[in-house]
Amino acid sequence: MIDSSLKNKIEFILVEPSHPGNIGASARAIKNMGFKNLSLVQPKDFPNDDAYYRAKGAKDILDDAKIYGELSNALEDSTLIFGTSARARTIPWPTKNSSELTSVLKSGLQSNNAKISFVFGREISGLSNEELQMCDYHIKIPTDEEFSSINLSHAVQIISYVIKMELQNKEYVSEFKSESTTFQDNEYLIDHFDKVMKTIDFYDQENPKQVKTRIRRLVKRLQPDKLETGILRGFLAKIEQVLNKKN
Ligand code: SAH
């Protein structure tokens, strides 16, 4: 038996799913594994009879699904974010196989405010680079290398099964309680860096975007806690103050 408070800290987000049937099959998949939180970002066609038909006994998951216009809104309170993808991208991100989630999940579930999000992409094109860069880790389900793209709801089934196994086989009792930073806290920090770097002309004007992406990757990789984020924000604010006095 897994403590339901642990399971409630896990959510599944589908970004712009095109086929209502896949939404229903995903709802069924997560309920089969004992989870209940499903969010949809701009679903093409939902609510829809086909989704309800494919959900079978998981209609409650569809009734309770949260709908968002943007992935960033769906992620606002998330404290740990996994983006799933079959393909490696240009700026490599910390990546895990679906069988290597133990230590990250364990530390992610320690905090009082833990909300762990698993993000899934569009049937045709997956997640964009920008969406993947909102995540702390990328997960690849190991498949045959020649044929790696799994049906959306099947990917949801595999990931939800893996997390269920993780939660039931490992000791997830908290040793120390802390407060994690949320996606939104990290976005404020990244934007603050960006703003100050622009003010002091730190950016290479030819290619400014890569610097911000690398700062983003640094923040995601280090996962500073609330106190550390506060120090960095305070430091940046002080630089702005000093610059304002000079001008
Ligand atoms: N053609 C798309 C794949 C879309 S499959 C592409 O090349 O990116 C729909 C979604 O299922 C993906 O966005 C991802 O969330 C998930 N998925 C499919 N295969 C996967 C795999 N091997 N590992 C992890 N996630 C996968």
PDB file of C-alpha atoms in Angstrom, residues 8-159:
ATOM      1  CA  ASN A   8      -1.415  13.049  -4.489  1.00  0.00           C
ATOM      2  CA  LYS A   9       1.884  14.904  -4.848  1.00  0.00           C
ATOM      3  CA  ILE A  10       2.289  13.440  -8.343  1.00  0.00           C
ATOM      4  CA  GLU A  11       0.598  14.898 -11.426  1.00  0.00           C
ATOM      5  CA  PHE A  12       0.536  14.151 -15.140  1.00  0.00           C
ATOM      6  CA  ILE A  13       0.359  16.961 -17.695  1.00  0.00           C
ATOM      7  CA  LEU A  14      -0.519  16.395 -21.370  1.00  0.00           C
ATOM      8  CA  VAL A  15       0.456  19.272 -23.664  1.00  0.00           C
ATOM      9  CA  GLU A  16      -1.901  19.870 -26.619  1.00  0.00           C
ATOM     10  CA  PRO A  17      -3.087  16.290 -27.055  1.00  0.00           C
ATOM     11  CA  SER A  18      -4.860  15.998 -30.445  1.00  0.00           C
ATOM     12  CA  HIS A  19      -6.754  12.754 -30.003  1.00  0.00           C
ATOM     13  CA  PRO A  20      -9.441  12.681 -27.291  1.00  0.00           C
ATOM     14  CA  GLY A  21      -9.005   8.893 -27.181  1.00  0.00           C
ATOM     15  CA  ASN A  22      -5.446   9.366 -25.930  1.00  0.00           C
ATOM     16  CA  ILE A  23      -6.677  11.660 -23.153  1.00  0.00           C
ATOM     17  CA  GLY A  24      -9.183   9.013 -22.014  1.00  0.00           C
ATOM     18  CA  ALA A  25      -6.633   6.198 -22.249  1.00  0.00           C
ATOM     19  CA  SER A  26      -4.138   8.311 -20.234  1.00  0.00           C
ATOM     20  CA  ALA A  27      -6.764   8.916 -17.519  1.00  0.00           C
ATOM     21  CA  ARG A  28      -7.358   5.168 -17.316  1.00  0.00           C
ATOM     22  CA  ALA A  29      -3.604   4.497 -17.198  1.00  0.00           C
ATOM     23  CA  ILE A  30      -2.955   6.834 -14.273  1.00  0.00           C
ATOM     24  CA  LYS A  31      -5.989   5.589 -12.309  1.00  0.00           C
ATOM     25  CA  ASN A  32      -4.879   1.976 -12.838  1.00  0.00           C
ATOM     26  CA  MET A  33      -1.680   2.922 -11.007  1.00  0.00           C
ATOM     27  CA  GLY A  34      -3.562   4.710  -8.214  1.00  0.00           C
ATOM     28  CA  PHE A  35      -2.852   8.315  -9.245  1.00  0.00           C
ATOM     29  CA  LYS A  36      -5.512  10.930  -9.853  1.00  0.00           C
ATOM     30  CA  ASN A  37      -4.071  14.292 -10.921  1.00  0.00           C
ATOM     31  CA  LEU A  38      -4.357  14.989 -14.648  1.00  0.00           C
ATOM     32  CA  SER A  39      -3.836  18.400 -16.279  1.00  0.00           C
ATOM     33  CA  LEU A  40      -4.382  19.279 -19.924  1.00  0.00           C
ATOM     34  CA  VAL A  41      -2.757  22.198 -21.730  1.00  0.00           C
ATOM     35  CA  GLN A  42      -4.859  23.377 -24.690  1.00  0.00           C
ATOM     36  CA  PRO A  43      -6.373  20.001 -25.577  1.00  0.00           C
ATOM     37  CA  LYS A  44      -7.563  20.101 -29.228  1.00  0.00           C
ATOM     38  CA  ASP A  45     -10.924  18.519 -28.485  1.00  0.00           C
ATOM     39  CA  PHE A  46     -12.054  18.103 -24.875  1.00  0.00           C
ATOM     40  CA  PRO A  47     -14.453  17.237 -23.263  1.00  0.00           C
ATOM     41  CA  ASN A  48     -15.284  14.635 -25.867  1.00  0.00           C
ATOM     42  CA  ASP A  49     -17.290  11.356 -25.884  1.00  0.00           C
ATOM     43  CA  ASP A  50     -14.376   9.371 -27.245  1.00  0.00           C
ATOM     44  CA  ALA A  51     -12.213  10.471 -24.304  1.00  0.00           C
ATOM     45  CA  TYR A  52     -14.911   9.324 -21.857  1.00  0.00           C
ATOM     46  CA  TYR A  53     -15.385   6.043 -23.751  1.00  0.00           C
ATOM     47  CA  ARG A  54     -11.658   5.258 -23.637  1.00  0.00           C
ATOM     48  CA  ALA A  55     -11.380   6.228 -19.952  1.00  0.00           C
ATOM     49  CA  LYS A  56     -13.770   3.387 -18.953  1.00  0.00           C
ATOM     50  CA  GLY A  57     -13.844   3.453 -15.120  1.00  0.00           C
ATOM     51  CA  ALA A  58     -11.585   6.523 -14.911  1.00  0.00           C
ATOM     52  CA  LYS A  59     -14.242   9.080 -15.859  1.00  0.00           C
ATOM     53  CA  ASP A  60     -13.737  10.853 -12.516  1.00  0.00           C
ATOM     54  CA  ILE A  61     -10.126  11.613 -13.521  1.00  0.00           C
ATOM     55  CA  LEU A  62     -11.453  13.357 -16.667  1.00  0.00           C
ATOM     56  CA  ASP A  63     -14.146  15.217 -14.704  1.00  0.00           C
ATOM     57  CA  ASP A  64     -11.474  16.540 -12.328  1.00  0.00           C
ATOM     58  CA  ALA A  65      -8.831  17.270 -15.005  1.00  0.00           C
ATOM     59  CA  LYS A  66      -7.491  20.819 -14.861  1.00  0.00           C
ATOM     60  CA  ILE A  67      -7.293  22.719 -18.141  1.00  0.00           C
ATOM     61  CA  TYR A  68      -4.662  25.395 -18.837  1.00  0.00           C
ATOM     62  CA  GLY A  69      -3.819  27.725 -21.712  1.00  0.00           C
ATOM     63  CA  GLU A  70      -0.044  27.545 -21.213  1.00  0.00           C
ATOM     64  CA  LEU A  71       2.330  24.938 -19.804  1.00  0.00           C
ATOM     65  CA  SER A  72       3.959  27.615 -17.600  1.00  0.00           C
ATOM     66  CA  ASN A  73       0.593  28.169 -15.841  1.00  0.00           C
ATOM     67  CA  ALA A  74       0.127  24.441 -15.267  1.00  0.00           C
ATOM     68  CA  LEU A  75       3.602  24.288 -13.701  1.00  0.00           C
ATOM     69  CA  GLU A  76       3.380  27.354 -11.441  1.00  0.00           C
ATOM     70  CA  ASP A  77       3.408  25.459  -8.089  1.00  0.00           C
ATOM     71  CA  SER A  78       5.467  22.472  -9.262  1.00  0.00           C
ATOM     72  CA  THR A  79       8.586  21.825  -7.222  1.00  0.00           C
ATOM     73  CA  LEU A  80      10.093  19.134  -9.470  1.00  0.00           C
ATOM     74  CA  ILE A  81       9.387  18.747 -13.176  1.00  0.00           C
ATOM     75  CA  PHE A  82      10.137  15.852 -15.509  1.00  0.00           C
ATOM     76  CA  GLY A  83       9.697  16.279 -19.274  1.00  0.00           C
ATOM     77  CA  THR A  84       9.348  13.103 -21.298  1.00  0.00           C
ATOM     78  CA  SER A  85      10.884  12.822 -24.729  1.00  0.00           C
ATOM     79  CA  ALA A  86      11.975  10.146 -27.141  1.00  0.00           C
ATOM     80  CA  ARG A  87      14.570  12.428 -28.752  1.00  0.00           C
ATOM     81  CA  ALA A  88      17.733  14.175 -27.441  1.00  0.00           C
ATOM     82  CA  ARG A  89      17.754  17.958 -28.052  1.00  0.00           C
ATOM     83  CA  THR A  90      20.389  20.548 -29.029  1.00  0.00           C
ATOM     84  CA  ILE A  91      21.299  21.815 -25.559  1.00  0.00           C
ATOM     85  CA  PRO A  92      21.487  18.577 -23.577  1.00  0.00           C
ATOM     86  CA  TRP A  93      19.581  18.657 -20.276  1.00  0.00           C
ATOM     87  CA  PRO A  94      20.011  16.408 -17.215  1.00  0.00           C
ATOM     88  CA  THR A  95      18.427  13.188 -18.500  1.00  0.00           C
ATOM     89  CA  LYS A  96      17.294  10.009 -16.747  1.00  0.00           C
ATOM     90  CA  ASN A  97      16.138   6.685 -18.031  1.00  0.00           C
ATOM     91  CA  SER A  98      12.738   5.739 -16.655  1.00  0.00           C
ATOM     92  CA  SER A  99      14.540   3.169 -14.457  1.00  0.00           C
ATOM     93  CA  GLU A 100      16.797   5.757 -12.754  1.00  0.00           C
ATOM     94  CA  LEU A 101      14.315   7.926 -10.899  1.00  0.00           C
ATOM     95  CA  THR A 102      14.823   6.689  -7.317  1.00  0.00           C
ATOM     96  CA  SER A 103      17.159   9.301  -5.844  1.00  0.00           C
ATOM     97  CA  VAL A 104      15.566  12.318  -7.532  1.00  0.00           C
ATOM     98  CA  LEU A 105      12.061  11.235  -6.574  1.00  0.00           C
ATOM     99  CA  LYS A 106      13.187  10.538  -3.028  1.00  0.00           C
ATOM    100  CA  SER A 107      14.684  13.976  -2.488  1.00  0.00           C
ATOM    101  CA  GLY A 108      11.833  15.640  -4.406  1.00  0.00           C
ATOM    102  CA  LEU A 109       9.223  14.097  -2.110  1.00  0.00           C
ATOM    103  CA  GLN A 110      10.977  15.296   1.067  1.00  0.00           C
ATOM    104  CA  SER A 111       9.645  18.823   1.019  1.00  0.00           C
ATOM    105  CA  ASN A 112       6.381  19.958   2.627  1.00  0.00           C
ATOM    106  CA  ASN A 113       5.133  21.584  -0.547  1.00  0.00           C
ATOM    107  CA  ALA A 114       6.227  18.837  -3.009  1.00  0.00           C
ATOM    108  CA  LYS A 115       4.334  18.784  -6.301  1.00  0.00           C
ATOM    109  CA  ILE A 116       5.994  16.568  -8.867  1.00  0.00           C
ATOM    110  CA  SER A 117       4.935  16.990 -12.475  1.00  0.00           C
ATOM    111  CA  PHE A 118       5.455  14.623 -15.398  1.00  0.00           C
ATOM    112  CA  VAL A 119       4.980  16.408 -18.722  1.00  0.00           C
ATOM    113  CA  PHE A 120       4.020  14.645 -21.974  1.00  0.00           C
ATOM    114  CA  GLY A 121       4.093  16.105 -25.488  1.00  0.00           C
ATOM    115  CA  ARG A 122       1.960  16.260 -28.604  1.00  0.00           C
ATOM    116  CA  GLU A 123       1.318  13.063 -30.571  1.00  0.00           C
ATOM    117  CA  ILE A 124       2.911  14.483 -33.734  1.00  0.00           C
ATOM    118  CA  SER A 125       5.725  16.730 -32.547  1.00  0.00           C
ATOM    119  CA  GLY A 126       6.326  15.979 -28.858  1.00  0.00           C
ATOM    120  CA  LEU A 127       7.395  18.847 -26.553  1.00  0.00           C
ATOM    121  CA  SER A 128       9.099  21.963 -27.943  1.00  0.00           C
ATOM    122  CA  ASN A 129      12.643  22.816 -26.827  1.00  0.00           C
ATOM    123  CA  GLU A 130      11.238  25.728 -24.832  1.00  0.00           C
ATOM    124  CA  GLU A 131       8.806  23.434 -22.997  1.00  0.00           C
ATOM    125  CA  LEU A 132      11.529  20.869 -22.300  1.00  0.00           C
ATOM    126  CA  GLN A 133      13.715  23.632 -20.870  1.00  0.00           C
ATOM    127  CA  MET A 134      11.020  24.396 -18.279  1.00  0.00           C
ATOM    128  CA  CYS A 135      11.727  20.941 -16.816  1.00  0.00           C
ATOM    129  CA  ASP A 136      14.344  19.932 -14.235  1.00  0.00           C
ATOM    130  CA  TYR A 137      15.005  16.562 -15.844  1.00  0.00           C
ATOM    131  CA  HIS A 138      14.236  14.806 -19.080  1.00  0.00           C
ATOM    132  CA  ILE A 139      13.112  11.200 -19.049  1.00  0.00           C
ATOM    133  CA  LYS A 140      13.642   8.826 -21.886  1.00  0.00           C
ATOM    134  CA  ILE A 141      11.874   5.489 -21.863  1.00  0.00           C
ATOM    135  CA  PRO A 142      14.467   3.087 -23.263  1.00  0.00           C
ATOM    136  CA  THR A 143      13.041   1.561 -26.434  1.00  0.00           C
ATOM    137  CA  ASP A 144      14.446  -0.033 -29.542  1.00  0.00           C
ATOM    138  CA  GLU A 145      16.759   2.672 -30.927  1.00  0.00           C
ATOM    139  CA  GLU A 146      15.335   2.342 -34.427  1.00  0.00           C
ATOM    140  CA  PHE A 147      11.754   2.969 -33.293  1.00  0.00           C
ATOM    141  CA  SER A 148      11.636   5.093 -30.138  1.00  0.00           C
ATOM    142  CA  SER A 149       8.378   7.070 -30.321  1.00  0.00           C
ATOM    143  CA  ILE A 150       5.737   5.505 -28.055  1.00  0.00           C
ATOM    144  CA  ASN A 151       2.000   6.235 -28.235  1.00  0.00           C
ATOM    145  CA  LEU A 152       1.176   9.062 -25.796  1.00  0.00           C
ATOM    146  CA  SER A 153      -1.124   7.059 -23.497  1.00  0.00           C
ATOM    147  CA  HIS A 154       1.291   4.120 -23.519  1.00  0.00           C
ATOM    148  CA  ALA A 155       4.097   6.459 -22.428  1.00  0.00           C
ATOM    149  CA  VAL A 156       1.812   7.695 -19.602  1.00  0.00           C
ATOM    150  CA  GLN A 157       1.141   4.060 -18.631  1.00  0.00           C
ATOM    151  CA  ILE A 158       4.825   3.167 -18.498  1.00  0.00           C
ATOM    152  CA  ILE A 159       5.809   6.235 -16.459  1.00  0.00           C
TER     153      ILE A 159
END
